[in-house]
Amino acid sequence: MRSLLRTISRRDLLRQTAVAGLASAANFIPAVPAIAQKAKVKVGLLLPYSGTYAALGHNITDAMKLGLAEAGNKLGGRDFELVQLDSEADPAKAAANTNKLIVGEKVDFLSGPVHSGVAMAMAKIAREEGTLTIVSNAGANAVTREMCGANIFRTSFSNWQVCFPMGTEMARRGLKRVVSVTWNYAAGKEMIGAFREGFEKAGGSVVKEILIPFPNVEFQANLTEIAALKPDAVFAFFAGAGAVKFVKDYAESGVKAKIPLYGAGFLTDGTLPAQGAAAEGVFTTLHYADSLQLPANLRFRDAFKKATGRDADVYAVQGYDTAQLLIRAMEKVKGDTGATKELIRAMEEAKFDSPRGAWRYSKSHNPVQDVYLREVRNGDNAVVGVAEKEVSDPGTGCGMA
Ligand code: PHB
């Protein structure tokens, strides 16, 4: 695929395939649209099934499957196929992997990824090709700002959206000097940047930003540095297996006893059983909390547990909502994947009760959502309050198809 793409552009390839398809259709198949309707709908999933984000990819996928099963395993009356590809959370492989799904598999819909660097490459190609795409985790701000496209939707969050409110909240708590620490890639940098924006606006100051190569988990030297800097608090973003390691090391090094730990909610989401007592008392902000007493959340958590034997987390919620959007849009067009404008409109206007709260899109196809303040208490991300209601990413819209 790669060497082929070096000499033949994606567009040429698509054009040639389409022409070959038409020629054979003219010879053998009189009613192309009817045949197209009968074929399985293909949904490509570019998600991490290995590495530090593997658990995130599995929960997104399994919750999508649950949502689709609850809808009778049909999309607009048609059978479908999920084409799963391991992204390995590797931006260097993201363009080739996206091409495998769009050009190779000719998927009707594309979804994923978890990693912001993978999302930038994926969204760029999806925008060029017009493939209807639902980003089910990655928070890269650009995806719903400057790279925004009529065919690009997000069911998760922007990196700015979940972290700006924590800046305001920490200043409100009287904290003045903070150190932030994260992995050195788009998501980490945008999250600590948004936190800093909120914190400094409210009078706080960030004394040091520590960046660690992704996905390294050797934190000892950084923890020694943090202890020496003696800030009022630390703000961190890590996720998946890396978050488990960071929170445990933070406690075991003795730093936690002196310097309270705050972070983006991913630091303690889906990770609490593995973090144990080390996570107690950690404060985070996120667009979801396990213990939200909403009927849709209680129902979803119960169904996910029955289907997988695991507890749902924010990633599962995002996968489930991705399925909800697909189901509603495909119902609207009665399975006609060619009705792009109608599909886009149906996704923009979809209304349903997400486990996180009422579903609503901004003009940039990013969800408008409450950001909760949570504290880990007795192994649960307990909701302390709403850090900020109806947070909308500053993206201003991407125009219609
Ligand atoms: C991201 O790279 O955008 C990302 C990854 C994992 C998370 C959140 C954001 O938990």
Coordinates of C-alpha atoms and ligand atoms in Angstrom, one line a residue:
M1 CA 0.0 0.0 0.0
R2 CA 2.7 2.4 1.0
S3 CA 4.9 2.1 -2.1
L4 CA 1.8 2.2 -4.3
L5 CA 0.7 5.4 -2.6
R6 CA 4.1 6.9 -3.3
T7 CA 3.7 6.8 -7.1
I8 CA -0.1 7.0 -7.4
S9 CA -2.0 9.7 -5.4
R10 CA -4.9 8.6 -3.2
R11 CA -7.2 10.5 -5.4
D12 CA -5.9 8.7 -8.6
L13 CA -6.3 5.5 -6.8
L14 CA -9.9 6.2 -5.8
R15 CA -10.7 7.5 -9.3
Q16 CA -9.3 4.3 -11.0
T17 CA -11.1 2.1 -8.5
A18 CA -14.4 3.9 -9.1
V19 CA -14.0 3.7 -12.9
A20 CA -13.2 0.0 -12.8
G21 CA -16.2 -0.5 -10.5
L22 CA -18.5 1.4 -12.9
A23 CA -17.3 -0.6 -15.9
S24 CA -18.0 -3.9 -14.3
A25 CA -21.3 -2.6 -13.0
A26 CA -22.3 -1.6 -16.5
N27 CA -21.5 -5.1 -17.8
F28 CA -23.0 -7.2 -15.2
I29 CA -25.2 -5.3 -12.7
P30 CA -28.0 -3.2 -13.9
A31 CA -29.1 -1.6 -10.5
V32 CA -26.0 -0.3 -8.8
P33 CA -27.7 1.7 -6.0
A34 CA -29.8 -1.3 -5.0
I35 CA -26.7 -3.5 -4.8
A36 CA -24.8 -0.8 -2.9
Q37 CA -27.7 -0.7 -0.4
K38 CA -27.5 -4.5 0.2
A39 CA -23.7 -4.5 0.8
K40 CA -22.6 -4.3 4.5
V41 CA -22.0 -0.9 5.8
K42 CA -18.3 -0.6 6.7
V43 CA -17.2 1.2 9.8
G44 CA -13.4 1.6 10.1
L45 CA -12.0 1.8 13.7
L46 CA -8.4 3.2 14.1
L47 CA -7.8 2.6 17.8
P48 CA -5.0 1.4 20.0
Y49 CA -5.3 -2.3 20.8
S50 CA -1.7 -2.5 22.1
G51 CA 0.6 -0.3 24.1
T52 CA -0.1 2.2 26.9
Y53 CA -3.5 3.2 25.5
A54 CA -4.7 -0.4 24.8
A55 CA -7.4 -0.5 27.5
L56 CA -8.8 2.8 26.1
G57 CA -9.2 1.3 22.6
H58 CA -10.9 -1.8 23.9
N59 CA -13.4 0.1 26.0
I60 CA -14.3 2.4 23.1
T61 CA -14.8 -0.6 20.8
D62 CA -16.7 -2.7 23.3
A63 CA -19.1 0.1 24.1
M64 CA -19.7 0.8 20.4
K65 CA -20.5 -2.9 20.0
L66 CA -22.9 -2.7 22.9
G67 CA -24.7 0.4 21.5
L68 CA -25.0 -1.3 18.1
A69 CA -26.3 -4.5 19.6
E70 CA -28.9 -2.7 21.5
A71 CA -30.1 -1.2 18.2
G72 CA -30.5 -4.7 16.7
N73 CA -27.1 -4.8 15.1
K74 CA -28.3 -2.8 12.1
L75 CA -27.5 0.6 10.7
G76 CA -30.4 2.1 8.9
G77 CA -31.8 -1.4 8.3
R78 CA -28.5 -2.7 6.9
D79 CA -25.9 -5.1 8.2
F80 CA -22.6 -3.7 9.1
E81 CA -19.0 -4.7 9.6
L82 CA -16.5 -3.1 12.0
V83 CA -13.0 -3.1 10.5
Q84 CA -10.6 -2.8 13.4
L85 CA -7.0 -1.6 12.9
D86 CA -4.5 -1.2 15.7
S87 CA -3.2 2.4 15.6
E88 CA -0.5 1.5 18.2
A89 CA -1.0 5.1 19.3
D90 CA 1.8 5.8 16.8
P91 CA 1.5 9.1 14.8
A92 CA 4.2 7.9 12.4
K93 CA 1.9 5.1 11.2
A94 CA -1.3 7.2 11.3
A95 CA -1.4 8.3 7.6
A96 CA -0.7 4.8 6.3
N97 CA -3.3 3.3 8.6
T98 CA -5.9 5.8 7.7
N99 CA -5.3 5.1 4.0
K100 CA -5.6 1.4 4.7
L101 CA -9.2 2.0 5.9
I102 CA -10.3 4.7 3.5
V103 CA -8.6 3.6 0.3
G104 CA -8.0 -0.1 1.0
E105 CA -11.1 -1.1 2.9
K106 CA -13.3 1.7 1.4
V107 CA -15.0 2.2 4.7
D108 CA -18.3 4.3 4.8
F109 CA -17.5 5.7 8.2
L110 CA -14.3 6.2 10.1
S111 CA -13.9 6.4 13.8
G112 CA -11.1 6.6 16.5
P113 CA -8.4 7.4 17.4
V114 CA -7.2 7.9 21.0
H115 CA -3.9 9.8 20.4
S116 CA -4.0 13.4 19.4
G117 CA -1.0 13.0 17.0
V118 CA -2.8 10.1 15.2
A119 CA -5.9 12.3 15.1
M120 CA -4.2 15.1 13.2
A121 CA -3.0 12.8 10.4
M122 CA -6.3 10.9 10.3
A123 CA -8.5 14.1 10.2
K124 CA -6.4 15.7 7.5
I125 CA -6.9 12.7 5.1
A126 CA -10.5 12.2 6.1
R127 CA -11.2 15.8 5.3
E128 CA -9.5 15.6 1.9
E129 CA -11.5 12.4 1.1
G130 CA -14.8 13.5 2.6
T131 CA -15.1 10.3 4.7
L132 CA -17.6 10.8 7.5
T133 CA -15.5 10.6 10.6
I134 CA -16.3 10.5 14.3
V135 CA -13.4 11.1 16.6
S136 CA -14.1 9.0 19.7
N137 CA -11.4 10.2 22.0
A138 CA -8.4 12.3 20.8
G139 CA -8.7 15.8 22.0
A140 CA -6.4 17.7 19.6
N141 CA -7.9 21.2 19.6
A142 CA -7.2 21.7 15.9
V143 CA -9.6 18.8 14.9
T144 CA -12.6 21.0 15.7
R145 CA -10.8 24.4 15.1
E146 CA -8.5 25.1 12.2
M147 CA -8.7 21.5 10.7
C148 CA -12.4 21.4 11.2
G149 CA -14.5 19.9 8.4
A150 CA -18.2 19.4 7.7
N151 CA -17.6 15.6 7.7
I152 CA -15.6 15.6 10.9
F153 CA -17.3 15.1 14.2
R154 CA -16.1 14.4 17.8
T155 CA -17.9 12.5 20.6
S156 CA -15.2 13.1 23.2
F157 CA -13.8 16.6 24.2
S158 CA -11.2 19.1 23.1
N159 CA -8.0 19.1 25.2
W160 CA -8.7 22.7 26.0
Q161 CA -12.3 22.0 27.2
V162 CA -11.5 19.6 30.1
C163 CA -8.5 21.5 31.4
F164 CA -9.3 25.2 31.3
P165 CA -11.9 24.9 34.0
M166 CA -9.4 23.2 36.3
G167 CA -7.2 26.4 36.1
T168 CA -10.0 28.5 37.4
E169 CA -10.9 25.9 40.1
M170 CA -7.4 25.6 41.5
A171 CA -7.0 29.4 41.8
R172 CA -10.4 29.5 43.5
R173 CA -9.0 27.1 46.0
G174 CA -6.2 29.5 46.9
L175 CA -3.4 27.7 45.2
K176 CA -0.8 30.1 43.8
R177 CA 2.3 28.3 42.5
V178 CA 1.8 25.1 40.5
V179 CA 4.1 22.7 38.5
S180 CA 2.5 20.9 35.6
V181 CA 3.8 17.6 34.2
T182 CA 2.8 15.6 31.1
W183 CA 3.9 13.7 28.1
N184 CA 5.6 15.7 25.4
Y185 CA 3.0 15.6 22.6
A186 CA 0.0 17.5 21.3
A187 CA -2.5 16.3 23.9
G188 CA -0.2 16.9 26.9
K189 CA 1.0 20.3 25.7
E190 CA -2.6 21.5 24.9
M191 CA -3.9 20.2 28.3
I192 CA -1.3 21.9 30.4
G193 CA -1.6 25.0 28.2
A194 CA -5.3 25.2 28.8
F195 CA -4.9 24.7 32.5
R196 CA -2.3 27.4 32.5
E197 CA -4.6 29.8 30.6
G198 CA -7.3 29.3 33.2
F199 CA -5.0 29.4 36.2
E200 CA -3.1 32.5 35.2
K201 CA -6.2 34.4 34.2
A202 CA -7.4 33.8 37.8
G203 CA -4.2 35.0 39.3
G204 CA -2.1 31.8 39.7
S205 CA 1.3 31.2 38.3
V206 CA 2.8 28.0 36.7
V207 CA 6.4 27.8 37.9
K208 CA 7.5 24.9 35.7
E209 CA 6.1 22.8 32.9
I210 CA 7.8 19.3 32.8
L211 CA 7.6 17.4 29.5
I212 CA 8.4 13.7 29.3
P213 CA 8.8 11.8 26.0
F214 CA 5.6 9.7 25.1
P215 CA 5.0 7.0 26.3
N216 CA 7.9 6.9 28.9
V217 CA 7.0 6.0 32.5
E218 CA 10.3 6.6 34.3
F219 CA 9.2 9.5 36.6
Q220 CA 11.8 9.4 39.4
A221 CA 13.9 12.3 38.3
N222 CA 10.8 14.4 37.6
L223 CA 9.4 13.6 41.1
T224 CA 12.7 14.6 42.7
E225 CA 12.6 17.9 40.8
I226 CA 9.0 18.6 41.8
A227 CA 9.8 17.9 45.5
A228 CA 12.7 20.5 45.2
L229 CA 10.5 23.1 43.6
K230 CA 7.9 22.8 46.5
P231 CA 4.9 24.1 44.6
D232 CA 1.4 24.4 46.2
A233 CA 0.1 21.7 43.9
V234 CA 0.9 19.7 40.8
F235 CA -1.3 19.5 37.6
A236 CA -0.8 16.4 35.5
F237 CA -2.0 14.7 32.3
F238 CA -1.3 11.0 31.8
A239 CA -3.7 8.3 30.7
G240 CA -4.0 4.5 30.5
A241 CA -1.1 2.4 31.8
G242 CA 1.1 5.6 32.1
A243 CA -1.5 7.2 34.4
V244 CA -1.5 4.1 36.7
K245 CA 2.3 4.3 36.9
F246 CA 2.5 8.1 37.5
V247 CA -0.1 8.1 40.3
K248 CA 1.5 5.2 42.1
D249 CA 5.0 6.7 41.8
Y250 CA 3.7 10.0 43.0
A251 CA 2.4 8.4 46.2
E252 CA 5.3 6.0 46.7
S253 CA 7.9 8.7 46.3
G254 CA 6.4 10.6 49.3
V255 CA 5.6 13.7 47.2
K256 CA 1.9 13.1 47.5
A257 CA 2.1 13.5 51.3
K258 CA 3.4 17.1 50.9
I259 CA 2.1 18.3 47.5
P260 CA -1.6 17.7 46.4
L261 CA -2.1 16.1 43.0
Y262 CA -4.6 17.6 40.5
G263 CA -5.1 16.7 36.9
A264 CA -7.2 16.1 33.8
G265 CA -9.7 13.4 34.6
F266 CA -7.9 10.8 32.4
L267 CA -5.4 10.5 35.3
T268 CA -7.9 8.6 37.3
D269 CA -10.5 7.3 34.8
G270 CA -10.6 3.5 34.1
T271 CA -7.4 3.3 36.3
L272 CA -8.6 3.3 39.9
P273 CA -8.6 -0.5 40.6
A274 CA -4.9 -0.6 39.5
Q275 CA -4.0 2.6 41.3
G276 CA -5.6 1.6 44.6
A277 CA -4.9 3.8 47.7
A278 CA -2.3 5.9 45.7
A279 CA -5.2 7.7 43.9
E280 CA -7.2 8.6 47.0
G281 CA -7.7 12.4 47.3
V282 CA -6.6 13.2 43.7
F283 CA -8.7 16.0 42.2
T284 CA -9.5 16.0 38.5
T285 CA -11.9 17.7 36.0
L286 CA -13.7 15.7 33.2
H287 CA -16.8 15.7 31.1
Y288 CA -17.9 12.5 32.9
A289 CA -17.9 10.7 36.2
D290 CA -18.8 7.1 37.0
S291 CA -21.1 8.0 39.8
L292 CA -23.3 10.5 37.8
Q293 CA -26.9 9.7 39.0
L294 CA -28.5 10.1 35.6
P295 CA -30.9 7.4 34.4
A296 CA -28.9 7.0 31.1
N297 CA -25.7 6.6 33.0
L298 CA -27.1 4.0 35.4
R299 CA -28.6 2.0 32.5
F300 CA -25.4 2.2 30.4
R301 CA -23.0 1.2 33.3
D302 CA -25.2 -1.8 34.1
A303 CA -25.4 -2.9 30.5
F304 CA -21.6 -2.5 29.9
K305 CA -20.8 -4.5 33.0
K306 CA -23.1 -7.3 31.9
A307 CA -21.6 -7.3 28.4
T308 CA -17.9 -7.1 29.3
G309 CA -17.5 -7.9 32.9
R310 CA -15.7 -4.6 33.3
D311 CA -16.7 -1.2 34.7
A312 CA -17.5 1.5 32.2
D313 CA -15.3 4.6 32.1
V314 CA -15.1 7.8 30.0
Y315 CA -13.7 6.0 27.0
A316 CA -16.6 3.5 27.0
V317 CA -19.1 6.4 27.2
Q318 CA -17.5 8.0 24.1
G319 CA -17.6 4.8 22.2
Y320 CA -21.3 4.3 23.2
D321 CA -22.2 7.8 22.0
T322 CA -20.3 7.2 18.7
A323 CA -22.7 4.3 18.1
Q324 CA -25.7 6.5 19.1
L325 CA -24.7 9.1 16.4
L326 CA -24.2 6.4 13.7
I327 CA -27.5 4.7 14.5
R328 CA -29.5 8.0 14.5
A329 CA -27.9 9.3 11.3
M330 CA -28.3 6.0 9.4
E331 CA -31.9 5.7 10.5
K332 CA -32.6 9.2 9.2
V333 CA -31.3 8.3 5.7
K334 CA -32.7 4.8 5.8
G335 CA -29.3 3.3 5.3
D336 CA -28.3 5.4 2.3
T337 CA -24.6 6.0 3.0
G338 CA -24.4 8.2 -0.1
A339 CA -26.7 10.8 1.4
T340 CA -23.8 12.7 2.9
K341 CA -25.5 16.1 3.5
E342 CA -28.4 14.5 5.2
L343 CA -26.1 12.3 7.3
I344 CA -24.1 15.4 8.4
R345 CA -27.3 17.3 9.3
A346 CA -28.7 14.3 11.2
M347 CA -25.4 14.1 13.3
E348 CA -25.5 17.8 13.9
E349 CA -29.1 17.7 15.1
A350 CA -29.0 14.4 17.0
K351 CA -30.6 14.7 20.5
F352 CA -30.2 11.9 23.0
D353 CA -29.4 11.3 26.7
S354 CA -25.7 10.4 26.9
P355 CA -24.5 8.8 30.1
R356 CA -22.6 12.1 30.7
G357 CA -25.8 14.3 30.3
A358 CA -27.9 15.7 27.4
W359 CA -26.1 15.5 24.1
R360 CA -25.5 18.7 22.1
Y361 CA -23.0 19.8 19.4
S362 CA -21.3 23.2 19.0
K363 CA -21.1 24.6 15.5
S364 CA -17.6 23.0 15.2
H365 CA -19.0 19.5 15.8
N366 CA -17.5 19.3 19.3
P367 CA -19.9 18.4 22.2
V368 CA -21.0 21.2 24.5
Q369 CA -20.8 19.7 28.0
D370 CA -20.6 20.2 31.7
V371 CA -17.1 19.6 33.1
Y372 CA -17.3 17.9 36.5
L373 CA -14.9 18.4 39.5
R374 CA -14.1 14.9 40.9
E375 CA -12.2 13.7 43.9
V376 CA -11.1 10.1 44.3
R377 CA -12.9 8.8 47.5
N378 CA -12.9 5.1 48.4
G379 CA -11.8 4.0 45.0
D380 CA -14.4 6.1 43.1
N381 CA -14.2 9.4 41.2
A382 CA -16.8 11.1 43.4
V383 CA -18.5 14.2 41.9
V384 CA -17.7 17.2 44.1
G385 CA -19.5 19.6 41.8
V386 CA -19.6 21.1 38.3
A387 CA -16.3 23.0 37.7
E388 CA -18.0 24.7 34.7
K389 CA -21.4 24.3 33.1
E390 CA -21.9 23.8 29.4
V391 CA -18.3 24.3 28.3
S392 CA -18.0 25.0 24.6
D393 CA -14.6 24.8 22.9
P394 CA -13.7 28.2 21.4
G395 CA -13.8 26.8 17.9
T396 CA -16.1 28.9 15.8
G397 CA -17.5 26.4 13.2
C398 CA -16.3 24.8 10.1
G399 CA -19.0 25.6 7.5
M400 CA -21.4 23.3 5.8
A401 CA -20.6 20.6 3.2
Ligands
PHB1 C1 -5.1 12.4 23.3 O1 -4.0 12.1 22.8 O2 -5.8 13.3 22.8 C2 -5.6 11.7 24.5 C3 -5.1 10.4 24.9 C4 -5.6 9.8 26.0 C5 -6.5 10.4 26.8 C6 -7.0 11.7 26.5 C7 -6.5 12.4 25.3 O3 -7.0 9.8 27.9

